[in-house]
CSV table of C-alpha atoms in Angstrom, one decimal:
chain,number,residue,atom,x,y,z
A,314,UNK,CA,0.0,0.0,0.0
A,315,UNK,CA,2.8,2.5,0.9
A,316,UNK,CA,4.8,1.4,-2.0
A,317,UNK,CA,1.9,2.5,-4.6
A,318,UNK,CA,1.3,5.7,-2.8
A,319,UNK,CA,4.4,6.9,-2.7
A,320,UNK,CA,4.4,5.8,-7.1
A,321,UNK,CA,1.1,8.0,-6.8
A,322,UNK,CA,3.0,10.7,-5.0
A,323,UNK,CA,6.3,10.7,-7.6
A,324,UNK,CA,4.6,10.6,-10.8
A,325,UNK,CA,2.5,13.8,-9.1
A,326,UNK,CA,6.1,15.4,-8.5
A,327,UNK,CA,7.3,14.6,-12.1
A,328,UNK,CA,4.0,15.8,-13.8
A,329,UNK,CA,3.4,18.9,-11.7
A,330,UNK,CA,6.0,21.9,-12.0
A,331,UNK,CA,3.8,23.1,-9.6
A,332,UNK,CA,4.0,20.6,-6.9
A,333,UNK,CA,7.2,21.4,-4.3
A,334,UNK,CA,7.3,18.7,-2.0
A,335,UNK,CA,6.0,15.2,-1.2
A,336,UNK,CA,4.2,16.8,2.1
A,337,UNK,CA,2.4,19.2,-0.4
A,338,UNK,CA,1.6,16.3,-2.7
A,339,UNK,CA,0.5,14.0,-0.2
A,340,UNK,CA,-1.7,17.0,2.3
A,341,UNK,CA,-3.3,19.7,-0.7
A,342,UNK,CA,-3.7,17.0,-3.9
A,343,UNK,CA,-7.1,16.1,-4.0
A,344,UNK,CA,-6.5,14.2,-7.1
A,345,UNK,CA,-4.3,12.0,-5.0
A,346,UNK,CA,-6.8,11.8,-1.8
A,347,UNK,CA,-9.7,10.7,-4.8
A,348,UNK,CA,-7.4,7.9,-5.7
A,349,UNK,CA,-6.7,6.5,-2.2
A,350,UNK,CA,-10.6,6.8,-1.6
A,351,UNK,CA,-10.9,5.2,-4.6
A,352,UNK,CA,-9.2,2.4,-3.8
A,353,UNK,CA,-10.9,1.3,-0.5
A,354,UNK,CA,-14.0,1.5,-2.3
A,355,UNK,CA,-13.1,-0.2,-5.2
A,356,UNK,CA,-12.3,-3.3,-2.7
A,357,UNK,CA,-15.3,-3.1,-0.6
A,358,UNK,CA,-17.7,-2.8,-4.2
A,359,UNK,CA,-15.4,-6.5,-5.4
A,360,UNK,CA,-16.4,-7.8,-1.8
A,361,UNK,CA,-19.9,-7.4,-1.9
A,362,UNK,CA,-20.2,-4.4,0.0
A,363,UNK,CA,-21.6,-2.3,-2.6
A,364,UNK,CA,-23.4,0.2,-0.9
A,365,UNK,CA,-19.9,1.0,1.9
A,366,UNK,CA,-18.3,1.3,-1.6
A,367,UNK,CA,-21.1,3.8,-2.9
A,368,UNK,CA,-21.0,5.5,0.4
A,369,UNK,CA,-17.2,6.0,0.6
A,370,UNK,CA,-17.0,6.9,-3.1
A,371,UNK,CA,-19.7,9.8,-2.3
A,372,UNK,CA,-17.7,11.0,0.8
A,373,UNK,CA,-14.6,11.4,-1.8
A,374,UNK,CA,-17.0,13.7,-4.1
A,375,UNK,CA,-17.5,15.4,-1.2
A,376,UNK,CA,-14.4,16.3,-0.6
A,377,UNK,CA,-12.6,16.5,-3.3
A,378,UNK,CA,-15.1,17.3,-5.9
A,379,UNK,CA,-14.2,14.6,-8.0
A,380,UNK,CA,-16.6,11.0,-8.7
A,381,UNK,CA,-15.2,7.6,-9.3
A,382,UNK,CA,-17.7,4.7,-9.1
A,383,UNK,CA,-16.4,2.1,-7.1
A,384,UNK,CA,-16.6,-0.2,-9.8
A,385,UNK,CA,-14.0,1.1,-12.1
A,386,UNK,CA,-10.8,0.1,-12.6
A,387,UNK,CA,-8.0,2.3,-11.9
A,388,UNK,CA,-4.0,1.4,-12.8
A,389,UNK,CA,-1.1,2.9,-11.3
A,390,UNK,CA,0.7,6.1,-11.7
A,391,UNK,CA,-2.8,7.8,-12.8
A,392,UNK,CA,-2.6,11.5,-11.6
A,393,UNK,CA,-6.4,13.6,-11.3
A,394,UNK,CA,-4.1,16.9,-12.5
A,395,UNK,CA,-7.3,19.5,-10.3
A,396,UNK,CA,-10.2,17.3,-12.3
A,397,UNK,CA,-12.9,19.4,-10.2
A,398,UNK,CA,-15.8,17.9,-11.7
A,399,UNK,CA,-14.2,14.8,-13.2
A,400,UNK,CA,-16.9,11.7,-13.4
A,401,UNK,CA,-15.4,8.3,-14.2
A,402,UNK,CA,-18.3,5.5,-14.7
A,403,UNK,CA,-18.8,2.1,-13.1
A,404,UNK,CA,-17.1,-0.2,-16.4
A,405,UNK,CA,-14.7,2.9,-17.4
A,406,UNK,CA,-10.8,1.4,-16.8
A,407,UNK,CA,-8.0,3.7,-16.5
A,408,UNK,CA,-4.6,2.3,-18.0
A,409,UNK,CA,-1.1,3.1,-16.2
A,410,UNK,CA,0.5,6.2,-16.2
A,411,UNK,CA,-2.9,8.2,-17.5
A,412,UNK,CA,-3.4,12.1,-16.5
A,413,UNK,CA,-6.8,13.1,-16.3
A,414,UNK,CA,-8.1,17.0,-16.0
A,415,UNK,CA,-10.6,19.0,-14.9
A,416,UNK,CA,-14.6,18.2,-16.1
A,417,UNK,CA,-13.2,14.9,-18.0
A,418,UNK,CA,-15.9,12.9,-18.5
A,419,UNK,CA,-15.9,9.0,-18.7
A,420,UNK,CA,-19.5,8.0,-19.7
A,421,UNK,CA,-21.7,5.4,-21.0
A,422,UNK,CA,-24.2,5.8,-23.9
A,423,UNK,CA,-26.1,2.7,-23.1
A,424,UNK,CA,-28.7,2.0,-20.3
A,425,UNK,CA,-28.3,-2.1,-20.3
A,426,UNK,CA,-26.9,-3.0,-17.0
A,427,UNK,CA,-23.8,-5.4,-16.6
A,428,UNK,CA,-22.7,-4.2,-20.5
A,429,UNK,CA,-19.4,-2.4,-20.4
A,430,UNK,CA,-21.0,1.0,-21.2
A,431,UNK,CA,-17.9,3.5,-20.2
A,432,UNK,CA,-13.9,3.8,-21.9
A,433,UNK,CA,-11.0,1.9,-21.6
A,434,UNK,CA,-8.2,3.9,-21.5
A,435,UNK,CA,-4.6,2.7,-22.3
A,436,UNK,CA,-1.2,3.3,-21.0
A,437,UNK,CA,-0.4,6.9,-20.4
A,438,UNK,CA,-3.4,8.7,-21.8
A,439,UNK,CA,-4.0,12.4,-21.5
A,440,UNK,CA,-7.3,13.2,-21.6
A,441,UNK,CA,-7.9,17.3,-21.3
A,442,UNK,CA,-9.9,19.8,-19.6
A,443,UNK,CA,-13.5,19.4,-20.6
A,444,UNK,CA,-13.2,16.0,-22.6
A,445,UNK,CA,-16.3,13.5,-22.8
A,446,UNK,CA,-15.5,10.3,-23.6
A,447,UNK,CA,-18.9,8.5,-24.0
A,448,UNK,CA,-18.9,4.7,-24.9
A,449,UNK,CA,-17.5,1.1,-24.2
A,450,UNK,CA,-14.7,1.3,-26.5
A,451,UNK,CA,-11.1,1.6,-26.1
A,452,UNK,CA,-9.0,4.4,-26.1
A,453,UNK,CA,-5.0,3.2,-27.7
A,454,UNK,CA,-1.4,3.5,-25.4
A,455,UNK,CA,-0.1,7.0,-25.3
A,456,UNK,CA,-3.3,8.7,-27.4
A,457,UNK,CA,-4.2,12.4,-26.2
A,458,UNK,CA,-7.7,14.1,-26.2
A,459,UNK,CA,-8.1,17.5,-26.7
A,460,UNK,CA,-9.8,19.7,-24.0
A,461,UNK,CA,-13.3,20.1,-24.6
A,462,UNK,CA,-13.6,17.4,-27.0
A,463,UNK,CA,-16.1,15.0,-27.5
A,464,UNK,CA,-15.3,11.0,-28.3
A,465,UNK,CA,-17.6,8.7,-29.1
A,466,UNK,CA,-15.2,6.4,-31.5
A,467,UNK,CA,-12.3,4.5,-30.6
A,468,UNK,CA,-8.6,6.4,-30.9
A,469,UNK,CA,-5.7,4.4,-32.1
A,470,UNK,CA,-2.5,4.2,-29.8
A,471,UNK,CA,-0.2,7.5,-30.1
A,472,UNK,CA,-3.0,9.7,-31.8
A,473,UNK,CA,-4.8,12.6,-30.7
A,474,UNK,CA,-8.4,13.6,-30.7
A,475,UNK,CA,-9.9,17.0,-31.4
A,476,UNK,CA,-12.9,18.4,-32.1
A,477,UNK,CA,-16.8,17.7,-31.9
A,478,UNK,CA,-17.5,15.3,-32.4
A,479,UNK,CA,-13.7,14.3,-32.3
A,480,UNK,CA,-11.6,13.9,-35.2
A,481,UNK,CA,-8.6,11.9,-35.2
A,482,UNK,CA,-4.9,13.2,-36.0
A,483,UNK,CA,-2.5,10.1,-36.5
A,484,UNK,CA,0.1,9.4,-35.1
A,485,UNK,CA,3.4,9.7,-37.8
A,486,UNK,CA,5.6,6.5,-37.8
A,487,UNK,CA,4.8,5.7,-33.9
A,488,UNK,CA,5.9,9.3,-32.8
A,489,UNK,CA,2.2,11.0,-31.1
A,490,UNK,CA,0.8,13.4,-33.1
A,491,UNK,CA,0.9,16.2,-30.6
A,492,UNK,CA,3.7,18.4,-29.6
A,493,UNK,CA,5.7,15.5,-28.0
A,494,UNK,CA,9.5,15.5,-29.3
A,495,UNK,CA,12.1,12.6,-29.0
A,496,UNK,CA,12.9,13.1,-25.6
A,497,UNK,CA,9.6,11.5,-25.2
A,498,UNK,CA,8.7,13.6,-22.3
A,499,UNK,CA,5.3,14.3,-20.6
A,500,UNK,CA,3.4,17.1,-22.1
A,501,UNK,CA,0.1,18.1,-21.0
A,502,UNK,CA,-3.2,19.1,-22.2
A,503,UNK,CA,-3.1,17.0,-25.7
A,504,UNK,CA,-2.1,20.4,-27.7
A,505,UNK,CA,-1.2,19.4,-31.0
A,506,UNK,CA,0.8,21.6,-33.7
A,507,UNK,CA,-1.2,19.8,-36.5
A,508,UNK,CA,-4.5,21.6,-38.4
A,509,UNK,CA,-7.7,20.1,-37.1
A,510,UNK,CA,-8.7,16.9,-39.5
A,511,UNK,CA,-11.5,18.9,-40.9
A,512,UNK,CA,-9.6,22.2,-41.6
A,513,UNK,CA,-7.2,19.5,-43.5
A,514,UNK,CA,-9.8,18.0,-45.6
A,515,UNK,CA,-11.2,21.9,-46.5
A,516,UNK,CA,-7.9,23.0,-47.7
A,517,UNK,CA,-7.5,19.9,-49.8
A,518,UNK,CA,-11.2,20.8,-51.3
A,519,UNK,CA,-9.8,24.2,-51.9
A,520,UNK,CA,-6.9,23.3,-53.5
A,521,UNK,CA,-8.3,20.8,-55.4
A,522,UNK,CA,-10.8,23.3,-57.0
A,523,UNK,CA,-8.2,25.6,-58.1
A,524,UNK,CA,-6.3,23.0,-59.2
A,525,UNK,CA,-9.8,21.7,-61.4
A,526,UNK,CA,-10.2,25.4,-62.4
A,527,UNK,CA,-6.6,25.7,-63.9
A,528,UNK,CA,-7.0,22.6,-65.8
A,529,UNK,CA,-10.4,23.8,-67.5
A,530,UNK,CA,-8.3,27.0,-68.7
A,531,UNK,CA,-5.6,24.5,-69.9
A,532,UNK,CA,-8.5,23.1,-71.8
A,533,UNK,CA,-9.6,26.0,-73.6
A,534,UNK,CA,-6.1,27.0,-74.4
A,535,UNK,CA,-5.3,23.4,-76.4
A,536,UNK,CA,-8.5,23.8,-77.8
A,537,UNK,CA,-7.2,27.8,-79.5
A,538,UNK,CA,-4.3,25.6,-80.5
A,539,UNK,CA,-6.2,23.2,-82.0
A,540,UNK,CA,-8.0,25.6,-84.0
A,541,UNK,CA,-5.4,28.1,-84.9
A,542,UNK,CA,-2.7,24.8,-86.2
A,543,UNK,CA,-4.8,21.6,-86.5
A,544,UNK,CA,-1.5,20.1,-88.1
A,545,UNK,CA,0.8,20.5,-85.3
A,546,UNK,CA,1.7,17.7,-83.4
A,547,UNK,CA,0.8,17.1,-79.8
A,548,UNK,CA,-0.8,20.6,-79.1
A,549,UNK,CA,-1.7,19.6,-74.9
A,550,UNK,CA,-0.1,22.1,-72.3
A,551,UNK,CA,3.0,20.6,-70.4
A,552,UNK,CA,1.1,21.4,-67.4
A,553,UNK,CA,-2.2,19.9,-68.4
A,554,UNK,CA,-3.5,16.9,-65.6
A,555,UNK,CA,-3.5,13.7,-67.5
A,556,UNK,CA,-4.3,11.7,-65.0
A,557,UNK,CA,-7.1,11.9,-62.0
A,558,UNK,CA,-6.3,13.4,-58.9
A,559,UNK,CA,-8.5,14.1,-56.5
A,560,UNK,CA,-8.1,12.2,-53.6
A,561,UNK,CA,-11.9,12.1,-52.2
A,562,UNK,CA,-11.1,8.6,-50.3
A,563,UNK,CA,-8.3,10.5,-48.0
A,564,UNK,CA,-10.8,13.6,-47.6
A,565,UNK,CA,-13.1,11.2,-46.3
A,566,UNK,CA,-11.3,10.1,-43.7
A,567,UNK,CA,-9.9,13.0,-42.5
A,568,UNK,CA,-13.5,14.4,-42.4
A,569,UNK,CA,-14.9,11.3,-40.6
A,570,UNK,CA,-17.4,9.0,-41.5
């Protein structure tokens, strides 16, 4: 038990510029006081004592402003980074080394009980300020989403989700797709320096449309060609598109389905 609090405390110290000392950590986090709450209710719920578990995980909202059902599943290293607000639902399962923020929600769209209704998250997840991730699926290793988004797909491992709904940015040849460098160090929020997948697929549209406009122009030109030397050779503009090029299936995805 000591062991995994003081993990709890350190990956608080390594995460948090902010936090000074383990006797800060341990007496003003109430992310950290959620999780050891958490945890006693989390045992008395797989006991059979559901309502002490209900009761003990309402005394932690009560305190630290934060709700974890004592039936979800919590890994280690997990840091609640303020998460005023943060609801996490009874089949929602938090991988190691996750950071949650504030107002992150882990819901359920579906009413059936014993159905796994709420996320799995992987292995060091950040999911930001204002996030709602609402369903049973799972959410890959290392994937980030963005504050205030809305999920209701699954996001593969290393990418990051924007938007609402959300719209996924890849990962590029297993480096995450947000501002994370080599030094593969922690880096909060899920900001990304990529264009939102839908501002991608626009520009592509716009480009795509010039591009279609310029060729048309091309057209008319070979045709005055045509007309003016009908026994020239090959009368089509070096920079005429012979082939197609519009790439609608790629659009597609980077819109969404």
């Amino acid at each position: 038990m000591f062991s995994r609090l003081r993990s709890d405390i350190q990956c608080i110290l390594d995460r948090d510029p902010a936090a000074r000392s383990t006797w800060e950590v341990l007496t003003c986090y109430p992310g950290l006081h959620a999780l050891v709450l958490h945890r006693r209710a989390h045992w008395c719920w797989n006991h059979g004592l559901k309502w002490l578990g209900r009761f003990i995980s309402h005394i932690s909202r009560f305190l630290t402003g934060i709700e974890i059902h004592p039936g979800a599943k919590i890994g280690e290293r997990v840091f609640f980074d303020h998460a005023m607000g943060t609801v996490v639902g009874e089949t929602a399962e938090i991988g190691d080394g996750c950071t949650i923020y504030q107002g992150v929600t882990l819901g359920g769209t579906s009413l059936y009980k014993g159905a796994k209704r709420h996320p799995t998250l992987g292995k060091d997840v950040v999911v930001s300020a204002g996030a709602k991730v609402l369903g049973g699926f799972e959410v890959g290793d290392g994937a980030k989403i963005g504050s205030n988004a809305v999920v209701i797909k699954p996001v593969p491992p290393g990418a990051t989700a924007v938007g609402i709904p959300a719209r996924i940015i890849p990962s590029k040849e297993g480096v995450s797709a947000d501002v994370t460098t080599q030094e593969r160090k922690f880096n909060a929020y899920g900001i990304t320096l990529e264009d939102d997948p839908l501002s991608q697929a626009m520009h592509g549209l716009i480009n795509t449309a010039a591009g279609q406009d310029h060729q048309i122009a091309l057209l008319w030109k070979a045709i005055e060609q045509l007309s003016a030397a009908a026994q020239r050779g090959d009368c089509m503009p070096q920079d005429a598109a012979r082939k197609e090029c519009f790439e609608a299936e790629k659009l597609n995805q980077l819109v969404g389905k």
